[in-house]
Coordinates of C-alpha atoms and ligand atoms in Angstrom, one line a residue:
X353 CA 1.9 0.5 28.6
X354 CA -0.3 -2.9 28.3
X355 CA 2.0 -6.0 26.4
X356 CA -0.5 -8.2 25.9
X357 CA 0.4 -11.9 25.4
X358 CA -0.2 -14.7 22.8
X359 CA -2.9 -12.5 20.7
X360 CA -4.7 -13.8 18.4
X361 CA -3.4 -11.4 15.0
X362 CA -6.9 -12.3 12.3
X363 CA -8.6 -8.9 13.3
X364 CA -4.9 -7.2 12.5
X365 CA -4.4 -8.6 9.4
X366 CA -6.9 -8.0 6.0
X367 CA -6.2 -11.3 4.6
X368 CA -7.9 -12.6 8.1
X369 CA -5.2 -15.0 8.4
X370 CA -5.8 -16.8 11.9
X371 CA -2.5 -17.0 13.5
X372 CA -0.8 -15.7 17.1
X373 CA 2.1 -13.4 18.2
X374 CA 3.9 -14.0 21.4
X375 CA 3.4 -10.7 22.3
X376 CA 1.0 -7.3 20.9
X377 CA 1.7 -3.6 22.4
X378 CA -0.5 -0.7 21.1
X379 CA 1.4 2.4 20.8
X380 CA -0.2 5.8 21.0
X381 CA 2.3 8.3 22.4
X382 CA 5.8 8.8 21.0
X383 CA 7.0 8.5 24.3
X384 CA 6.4 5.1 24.7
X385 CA 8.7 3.9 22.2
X386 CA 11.3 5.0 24.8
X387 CA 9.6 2.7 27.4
X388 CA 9.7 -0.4 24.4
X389 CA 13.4 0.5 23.6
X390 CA 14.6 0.3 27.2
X391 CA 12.7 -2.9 27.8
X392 CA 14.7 -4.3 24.8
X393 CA 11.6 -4.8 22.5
X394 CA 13.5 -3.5 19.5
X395 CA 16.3 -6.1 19.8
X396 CA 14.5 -9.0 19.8
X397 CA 11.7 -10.7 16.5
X398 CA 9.5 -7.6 16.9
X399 CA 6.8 -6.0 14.0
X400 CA 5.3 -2.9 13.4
X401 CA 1.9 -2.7 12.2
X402 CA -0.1 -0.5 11.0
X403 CA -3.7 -2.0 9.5
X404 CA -2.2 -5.2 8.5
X405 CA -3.3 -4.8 4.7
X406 CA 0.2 -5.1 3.1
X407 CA 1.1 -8.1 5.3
X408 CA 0.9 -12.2 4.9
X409 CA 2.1 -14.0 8.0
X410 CA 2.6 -17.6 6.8
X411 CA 3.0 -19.0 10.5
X412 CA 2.5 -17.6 14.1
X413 CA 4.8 -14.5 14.6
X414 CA 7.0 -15.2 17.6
X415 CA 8.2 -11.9 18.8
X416 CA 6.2 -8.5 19.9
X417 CA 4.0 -7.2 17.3
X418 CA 3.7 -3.1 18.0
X419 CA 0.7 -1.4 16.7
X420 CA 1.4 2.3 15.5
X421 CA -2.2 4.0 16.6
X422 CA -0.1 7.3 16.8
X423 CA -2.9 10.2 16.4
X424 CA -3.3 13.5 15.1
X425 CA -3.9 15.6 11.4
X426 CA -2.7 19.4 11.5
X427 CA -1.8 21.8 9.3
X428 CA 1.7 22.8 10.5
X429 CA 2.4 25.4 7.5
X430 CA 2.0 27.2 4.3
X431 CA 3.8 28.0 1.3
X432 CA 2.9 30.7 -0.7
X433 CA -1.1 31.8 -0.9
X434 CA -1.8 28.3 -2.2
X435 CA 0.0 25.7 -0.6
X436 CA -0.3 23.7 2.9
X437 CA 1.3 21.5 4.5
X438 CA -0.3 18.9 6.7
X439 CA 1.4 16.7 8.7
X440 CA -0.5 13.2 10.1
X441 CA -0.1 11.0 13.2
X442 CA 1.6 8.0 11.5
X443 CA -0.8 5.5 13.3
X444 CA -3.9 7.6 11.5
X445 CA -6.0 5.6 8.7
X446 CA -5.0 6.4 5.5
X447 CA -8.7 6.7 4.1
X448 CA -9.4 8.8 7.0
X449 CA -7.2 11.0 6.3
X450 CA -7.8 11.6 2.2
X451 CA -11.3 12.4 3.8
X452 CA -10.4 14.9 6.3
X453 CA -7.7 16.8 3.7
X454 CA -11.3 16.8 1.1
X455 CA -13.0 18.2 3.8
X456 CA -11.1 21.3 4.5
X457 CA -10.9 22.2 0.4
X458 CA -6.8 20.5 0.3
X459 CA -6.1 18.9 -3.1
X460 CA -3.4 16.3 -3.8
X461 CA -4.5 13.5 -2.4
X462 CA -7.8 12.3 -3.7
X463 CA -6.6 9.9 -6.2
X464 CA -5.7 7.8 -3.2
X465 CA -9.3 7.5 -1.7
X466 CA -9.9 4.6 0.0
X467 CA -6.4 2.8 0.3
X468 CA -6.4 0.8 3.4
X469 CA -3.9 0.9 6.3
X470 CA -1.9 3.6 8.1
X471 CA -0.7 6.7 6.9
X472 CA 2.6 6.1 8.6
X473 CA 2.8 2.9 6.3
X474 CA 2.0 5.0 3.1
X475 CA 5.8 6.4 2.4
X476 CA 7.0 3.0 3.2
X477 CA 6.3 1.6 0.1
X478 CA 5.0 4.8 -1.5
X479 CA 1.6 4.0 -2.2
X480 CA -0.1 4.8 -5.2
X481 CA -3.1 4.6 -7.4
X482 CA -5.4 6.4 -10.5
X483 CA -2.2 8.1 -11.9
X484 CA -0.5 9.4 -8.4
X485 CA 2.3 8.6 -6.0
X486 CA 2.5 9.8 -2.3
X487 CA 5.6 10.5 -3.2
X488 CA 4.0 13.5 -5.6
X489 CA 2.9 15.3 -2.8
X490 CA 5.8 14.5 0.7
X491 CA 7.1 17.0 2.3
X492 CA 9.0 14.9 4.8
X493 CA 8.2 12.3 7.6
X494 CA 9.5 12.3 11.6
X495 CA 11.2 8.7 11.8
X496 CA 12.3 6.9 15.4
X497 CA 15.9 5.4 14.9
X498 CA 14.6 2.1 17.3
X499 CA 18.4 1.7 18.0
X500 CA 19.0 5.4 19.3
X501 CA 15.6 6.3 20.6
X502 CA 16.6 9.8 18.1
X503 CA 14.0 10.9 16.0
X504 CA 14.8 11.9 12.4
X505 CA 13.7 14.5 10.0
X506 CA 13.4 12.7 5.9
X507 CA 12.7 15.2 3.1
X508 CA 11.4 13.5 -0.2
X509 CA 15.3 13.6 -1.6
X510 CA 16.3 11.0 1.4
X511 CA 13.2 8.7 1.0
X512 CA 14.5 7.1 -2.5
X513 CA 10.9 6.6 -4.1
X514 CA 10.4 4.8 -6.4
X515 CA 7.8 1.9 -7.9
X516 CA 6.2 0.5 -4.3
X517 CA 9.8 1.5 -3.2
X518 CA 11.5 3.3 -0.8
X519 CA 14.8 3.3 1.2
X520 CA 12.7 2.5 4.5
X521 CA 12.1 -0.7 2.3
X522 CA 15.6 -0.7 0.9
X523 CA 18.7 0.3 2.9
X524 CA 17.1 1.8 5.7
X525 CA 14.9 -1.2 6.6
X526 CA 13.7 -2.1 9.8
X527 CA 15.9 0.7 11.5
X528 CA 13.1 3.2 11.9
X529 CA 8.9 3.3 13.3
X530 CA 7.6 5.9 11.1
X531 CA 5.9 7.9 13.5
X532 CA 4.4 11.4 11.4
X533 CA 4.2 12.2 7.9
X534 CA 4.0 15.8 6.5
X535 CA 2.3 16.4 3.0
X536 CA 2.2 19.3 0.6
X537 CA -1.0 20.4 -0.6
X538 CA -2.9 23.0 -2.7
X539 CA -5.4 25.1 -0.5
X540 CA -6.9 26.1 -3.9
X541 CA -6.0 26.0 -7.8
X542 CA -6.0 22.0 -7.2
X543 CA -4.5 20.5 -10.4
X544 CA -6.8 17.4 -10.5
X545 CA -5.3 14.4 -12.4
X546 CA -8.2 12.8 -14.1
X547 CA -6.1 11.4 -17.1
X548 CA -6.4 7.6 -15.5
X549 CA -9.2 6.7 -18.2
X550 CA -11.5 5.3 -16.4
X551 CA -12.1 8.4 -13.8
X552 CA -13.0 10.5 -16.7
X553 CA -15.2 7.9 -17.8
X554 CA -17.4 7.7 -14.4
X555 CA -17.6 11.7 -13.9
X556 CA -18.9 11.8 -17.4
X557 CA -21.5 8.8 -16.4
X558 CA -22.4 11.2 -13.4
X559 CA -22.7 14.1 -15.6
X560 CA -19.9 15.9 -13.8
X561 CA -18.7 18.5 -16.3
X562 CA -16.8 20.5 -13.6
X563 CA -15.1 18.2 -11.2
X564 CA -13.8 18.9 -7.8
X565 CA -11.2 17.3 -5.4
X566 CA -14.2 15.8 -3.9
X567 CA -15.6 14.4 -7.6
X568 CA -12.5 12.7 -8.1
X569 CA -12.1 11.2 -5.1
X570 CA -15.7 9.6 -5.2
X571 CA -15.4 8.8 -8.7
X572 CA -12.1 6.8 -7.4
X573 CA -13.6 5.1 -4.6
X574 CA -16.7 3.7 -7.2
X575 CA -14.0 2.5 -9.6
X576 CA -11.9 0.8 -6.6
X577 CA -15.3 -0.5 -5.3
X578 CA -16.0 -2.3 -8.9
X579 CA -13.0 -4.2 -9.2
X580 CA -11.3 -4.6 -5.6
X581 CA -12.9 -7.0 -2.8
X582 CA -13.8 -5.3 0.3
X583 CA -11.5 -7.3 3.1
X584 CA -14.2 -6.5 5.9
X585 CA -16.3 -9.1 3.6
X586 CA -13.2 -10.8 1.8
X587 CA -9.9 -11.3 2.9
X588 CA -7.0 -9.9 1.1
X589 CA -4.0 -7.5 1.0
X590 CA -4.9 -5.5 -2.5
X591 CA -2.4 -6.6 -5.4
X592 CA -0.6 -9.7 -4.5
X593 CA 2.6 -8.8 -6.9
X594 CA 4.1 -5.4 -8.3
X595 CA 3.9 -4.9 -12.3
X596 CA 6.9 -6.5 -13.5
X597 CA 9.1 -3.5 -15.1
X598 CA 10.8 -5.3 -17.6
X599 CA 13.3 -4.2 -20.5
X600 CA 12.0 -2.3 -23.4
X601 CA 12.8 -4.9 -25.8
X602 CA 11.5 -8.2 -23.7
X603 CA 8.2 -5.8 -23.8
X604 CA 8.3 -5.8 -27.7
X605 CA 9.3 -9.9 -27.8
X606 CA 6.0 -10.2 -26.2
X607 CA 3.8 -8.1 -28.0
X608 CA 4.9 -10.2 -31.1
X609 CA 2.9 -12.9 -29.6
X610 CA 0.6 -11.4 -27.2
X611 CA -0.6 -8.3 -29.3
X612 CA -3.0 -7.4 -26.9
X613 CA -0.9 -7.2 -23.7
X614 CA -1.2 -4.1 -22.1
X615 CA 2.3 -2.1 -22.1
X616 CA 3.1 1.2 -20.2
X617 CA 6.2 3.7 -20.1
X618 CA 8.1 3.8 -16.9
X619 CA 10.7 5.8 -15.6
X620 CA 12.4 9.1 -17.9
X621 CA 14.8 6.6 -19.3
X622 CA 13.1 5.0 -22.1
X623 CA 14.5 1.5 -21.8
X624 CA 11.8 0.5 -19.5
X625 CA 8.2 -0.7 -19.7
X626 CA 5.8 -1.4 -17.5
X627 CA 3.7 -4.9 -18.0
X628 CA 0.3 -6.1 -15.7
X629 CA 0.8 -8.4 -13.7
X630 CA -3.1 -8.8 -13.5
X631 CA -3.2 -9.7 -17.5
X632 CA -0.3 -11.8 -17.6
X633 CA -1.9 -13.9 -14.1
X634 CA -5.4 -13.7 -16.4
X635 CA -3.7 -15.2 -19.6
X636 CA -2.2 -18.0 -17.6
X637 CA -5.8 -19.1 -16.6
X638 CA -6.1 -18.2 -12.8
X639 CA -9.0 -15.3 -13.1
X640 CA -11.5 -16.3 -10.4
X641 CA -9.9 -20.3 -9.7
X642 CA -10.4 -21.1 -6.3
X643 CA -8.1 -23.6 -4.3
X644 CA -9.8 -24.7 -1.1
X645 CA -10.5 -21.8 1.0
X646 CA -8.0 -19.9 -1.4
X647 CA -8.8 -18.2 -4.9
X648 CA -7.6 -15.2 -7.0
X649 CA -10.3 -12.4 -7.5
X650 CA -12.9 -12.9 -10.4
X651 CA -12.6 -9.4 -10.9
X652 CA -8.8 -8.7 -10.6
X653 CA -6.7 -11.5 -10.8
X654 CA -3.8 -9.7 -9.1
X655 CA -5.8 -9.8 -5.7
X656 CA -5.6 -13.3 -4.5
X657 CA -8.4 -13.7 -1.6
X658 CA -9.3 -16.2 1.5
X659 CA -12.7 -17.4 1.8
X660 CA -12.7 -17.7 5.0
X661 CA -9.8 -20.0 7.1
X662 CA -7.3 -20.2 5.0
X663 CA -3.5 -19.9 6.5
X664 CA -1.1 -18.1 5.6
X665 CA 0.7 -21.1 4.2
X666 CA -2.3 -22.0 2.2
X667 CA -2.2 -18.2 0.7
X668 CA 1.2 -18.6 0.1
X669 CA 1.6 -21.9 -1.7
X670 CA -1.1 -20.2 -4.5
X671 CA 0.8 -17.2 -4.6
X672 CA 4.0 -19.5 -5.5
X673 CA 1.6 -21.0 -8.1
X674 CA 0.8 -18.1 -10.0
X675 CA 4.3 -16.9 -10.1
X676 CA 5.5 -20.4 -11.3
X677 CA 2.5 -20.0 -14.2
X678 CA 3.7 -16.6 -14.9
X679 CA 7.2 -17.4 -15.1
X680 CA 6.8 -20.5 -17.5
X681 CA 4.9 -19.0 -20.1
X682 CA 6.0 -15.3 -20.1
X683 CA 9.1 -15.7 -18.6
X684 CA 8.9 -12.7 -16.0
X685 CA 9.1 -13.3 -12.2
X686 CA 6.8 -11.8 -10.4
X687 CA 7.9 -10.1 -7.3
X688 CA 5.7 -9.8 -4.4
X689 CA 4.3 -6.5 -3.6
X690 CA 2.8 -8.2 0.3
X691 CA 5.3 -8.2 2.8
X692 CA 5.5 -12.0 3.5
X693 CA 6.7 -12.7 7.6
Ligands
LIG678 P1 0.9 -2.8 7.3 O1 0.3 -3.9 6.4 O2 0.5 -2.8 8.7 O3 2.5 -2.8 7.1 C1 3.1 -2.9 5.9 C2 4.6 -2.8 6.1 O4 5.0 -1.6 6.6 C3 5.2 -3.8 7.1 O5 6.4 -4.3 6.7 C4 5.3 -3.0 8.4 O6 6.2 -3.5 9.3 C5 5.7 -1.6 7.8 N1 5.2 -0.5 8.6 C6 3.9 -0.2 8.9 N2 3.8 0.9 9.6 C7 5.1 1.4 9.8 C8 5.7 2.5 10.4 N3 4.9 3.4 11.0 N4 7.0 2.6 10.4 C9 7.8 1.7 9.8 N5 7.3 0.6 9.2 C10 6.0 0.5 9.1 N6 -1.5 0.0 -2.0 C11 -1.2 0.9 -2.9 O7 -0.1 1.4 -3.0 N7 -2.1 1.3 -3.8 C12 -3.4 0.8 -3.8 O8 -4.2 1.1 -4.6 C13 -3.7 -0.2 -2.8 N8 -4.9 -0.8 -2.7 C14 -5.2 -1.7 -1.8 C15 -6.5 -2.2 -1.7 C16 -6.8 -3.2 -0.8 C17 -8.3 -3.7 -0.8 C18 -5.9 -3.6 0.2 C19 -6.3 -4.6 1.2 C20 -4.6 -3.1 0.1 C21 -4.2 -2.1 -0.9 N9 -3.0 -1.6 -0.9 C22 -2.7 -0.6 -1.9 C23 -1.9 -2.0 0.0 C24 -1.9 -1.3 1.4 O9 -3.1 -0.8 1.6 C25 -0.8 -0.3 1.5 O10 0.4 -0.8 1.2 C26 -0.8 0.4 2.8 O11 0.0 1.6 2.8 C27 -0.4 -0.5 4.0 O12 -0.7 0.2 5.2 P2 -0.8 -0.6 6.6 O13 -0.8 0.4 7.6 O14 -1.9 -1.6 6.5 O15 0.6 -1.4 6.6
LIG679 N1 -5.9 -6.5 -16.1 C1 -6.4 -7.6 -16.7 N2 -6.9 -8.6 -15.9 C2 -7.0 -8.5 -14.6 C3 -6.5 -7.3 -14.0 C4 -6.0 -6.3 -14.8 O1 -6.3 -7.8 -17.9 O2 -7.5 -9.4 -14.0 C5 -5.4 -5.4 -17.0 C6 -6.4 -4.3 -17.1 O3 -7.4 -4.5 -18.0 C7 -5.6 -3.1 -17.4 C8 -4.3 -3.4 -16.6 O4 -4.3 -4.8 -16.4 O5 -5.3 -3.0 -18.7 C9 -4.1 -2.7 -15.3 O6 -5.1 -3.0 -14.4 P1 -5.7 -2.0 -13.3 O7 -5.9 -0.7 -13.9 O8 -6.8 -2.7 -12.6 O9 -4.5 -1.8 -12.3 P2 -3.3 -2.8 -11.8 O10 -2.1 -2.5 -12.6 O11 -3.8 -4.2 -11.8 C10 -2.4 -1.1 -10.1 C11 -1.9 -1.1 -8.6 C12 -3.1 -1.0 -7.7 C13 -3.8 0.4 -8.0 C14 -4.3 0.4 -9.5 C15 -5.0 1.7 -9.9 C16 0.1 -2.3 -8.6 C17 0.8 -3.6 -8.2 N3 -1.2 -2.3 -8.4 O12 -3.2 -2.2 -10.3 O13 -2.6 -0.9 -6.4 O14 -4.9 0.5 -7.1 O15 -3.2 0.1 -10.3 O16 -4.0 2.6 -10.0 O17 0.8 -1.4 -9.0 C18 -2.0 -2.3 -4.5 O18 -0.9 -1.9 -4.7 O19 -2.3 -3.1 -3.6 C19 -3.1 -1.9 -5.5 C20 -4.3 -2.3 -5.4

């Protein structure tokens, strides 16, 4: 096992954020984490990361940053005639992954085409996009208790998923190193979810009548390619905030004034709603503004971006911005859906 020392961290992060760790290890067998444990890694500032795309480090990370690079996609079961399950090396690339499940005909998954990042990061804050949740199709994950060295078994019921949520961002955090996650799939019979408007609207453009796993997933990745920047060419960590869930009747204040404000349901309860964060950042002027090497996306204005040399700090201060803007003329604090070190 290789520590490498004061690394340079703007190839591990998708913002591009140039800044140092004291320390970088790349972990590829489970049995090294044994090797970090005794050498007393896990007791002192230390990180795991996966691709860096949910991340903003504001200053130089003093402590041992651990890559998960964890290998390996099997299918380890079935259920019935038409379900599998698949389990994935948690240091495998999420994207990679959705591709390789499309490949061998397994549906569930194809609404999260081209998500950066890890699939070990995926359950951490239970990733989702055009109308589904990983959390829709877990089986369970393998977890490394960094203070035991035990690994433990999670079934969906122990993960507590909720909105970008889950206990391993909750009660649970920083205790475990995801190191495989297990998913539930259909080998056939896939019941596509297609009711996110807008993936109807570009298999119709394609003249797709009869869509497959593979159909939705492409029609996905064109939809994601329209509106979210690239961080190989732009720097940035997808949406900078979660959508505010807010009561249902601060949701009908608003609409009084803002008629057109986009409003959706959330959770069974009924109380709850569901606001964009994106429209309310738009309404409060910020769509496309740049601040020195730092702007929010012309095309989203949830996704704030770096042009190229911005630090973290820089990133930061326009986040804190926005959320000021938002707060004053809404009223509604956005929370931060980047993990900020
Ligand atoms: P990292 O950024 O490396 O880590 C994120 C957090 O998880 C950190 O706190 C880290 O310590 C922890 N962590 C990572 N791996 C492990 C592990 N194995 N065990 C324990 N803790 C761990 N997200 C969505 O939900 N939906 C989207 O549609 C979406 N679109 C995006 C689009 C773009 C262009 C970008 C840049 C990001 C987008 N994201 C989206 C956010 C991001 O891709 C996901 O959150 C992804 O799961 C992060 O994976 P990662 O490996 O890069 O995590
Ligand atoms: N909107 C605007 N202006 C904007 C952006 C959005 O008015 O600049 C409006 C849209 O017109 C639409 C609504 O806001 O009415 C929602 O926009 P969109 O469908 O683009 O999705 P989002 O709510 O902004 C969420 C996720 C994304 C995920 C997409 C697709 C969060 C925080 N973000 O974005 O996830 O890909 O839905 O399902 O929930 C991420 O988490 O990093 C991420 C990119």
């Amino acid at each position: 096992m290789h520590i490498a020392t004061q690394v340079r961290l703007d190839t591990y992060n998708t913002f591009g954020v140039l800044c140092q760790a004291d320390r970088l290890v790349r972990v590829s067998q489970i049995n090294e984490l044994d090797g970090l444990r005794h050498a007393n890694i896990f007791a002192a500032p230390h990180l795991i990361l996966g691709g860096g795309s949910n991340v903003l480090f504001r200053s130089r990370f003093e402590g041992t940053v651990i890559l998960n690079r964890l290998e390996g996609k099997q299918v380890v079961g079935s259920l019935g005639s038409n379900h599998i399950i698949v389990q994935f090396g948690a240091g495998e690339r999420w994207h990679e992954c959705v591709k390789w499940c499309i490949d061998q005909g397994f549906g569930g998954i194809e609404n999260l085409a081209l998500i950066p990042g890890t699939a070990g990061a995926a359950p951490l804050q239970n990733i989702g996009a055009y109308g589904v949740e990983i959390k829709d199709v877990f089986h369970s994950l393998d977890a490394y208790e960094k203070s035991t060295g035990q690994i433990h078994v999670f079934e969906r019921e122990s993960c507590a998923f909720g909105y970008r949520e889950s206990v391993f961002k909750g009660s649970l955090r920083n205790r475990f190193l995801i190191t495989a996650v297990r998913l539930m799939l259909t080998s056939g019979q896939h019941q596509l979810r297609l009711d996110y408007g807008d993936i109807q609207r570009v298999l119709a453009q394609e003249n797709v009548a009869h869509p497959t796993i593979a159909h939705v997933a492409k029609a996905v990745e064109s939809i994601r390619r329209e509106k979210l920047p690239d961080p190989a060419y732009l720097g940035n960590a997808g949406s900078f905030f979660k959508n505010p869930i807010v009561a249902k009747g601060l949701a009908d204040k608003l609409l009084q004034t803002n008629p057109t404000m986009p409003v959706y349901e959330s959770g069974h309860d009924g109380g709850l709603r569901k606001l964009a964060a994106g429209w309310l950042i738009e309404q409060c002027g910020w769509k496309g503004k740049r601040v020195g090497q730092v702007g929010v996306h012309d095309r989203q204005a949830l996704v704030i971006v770096n042009y190229g040399g911005a630090t973290g700090e820089e990133i930061w201060a326009l986040a804190q911005q926005v959320q000021a803007s938002v707060r004053q003329r809404f009223g509604i604090l956005l929370e931060p859906e980047v993990n900020i070190l």
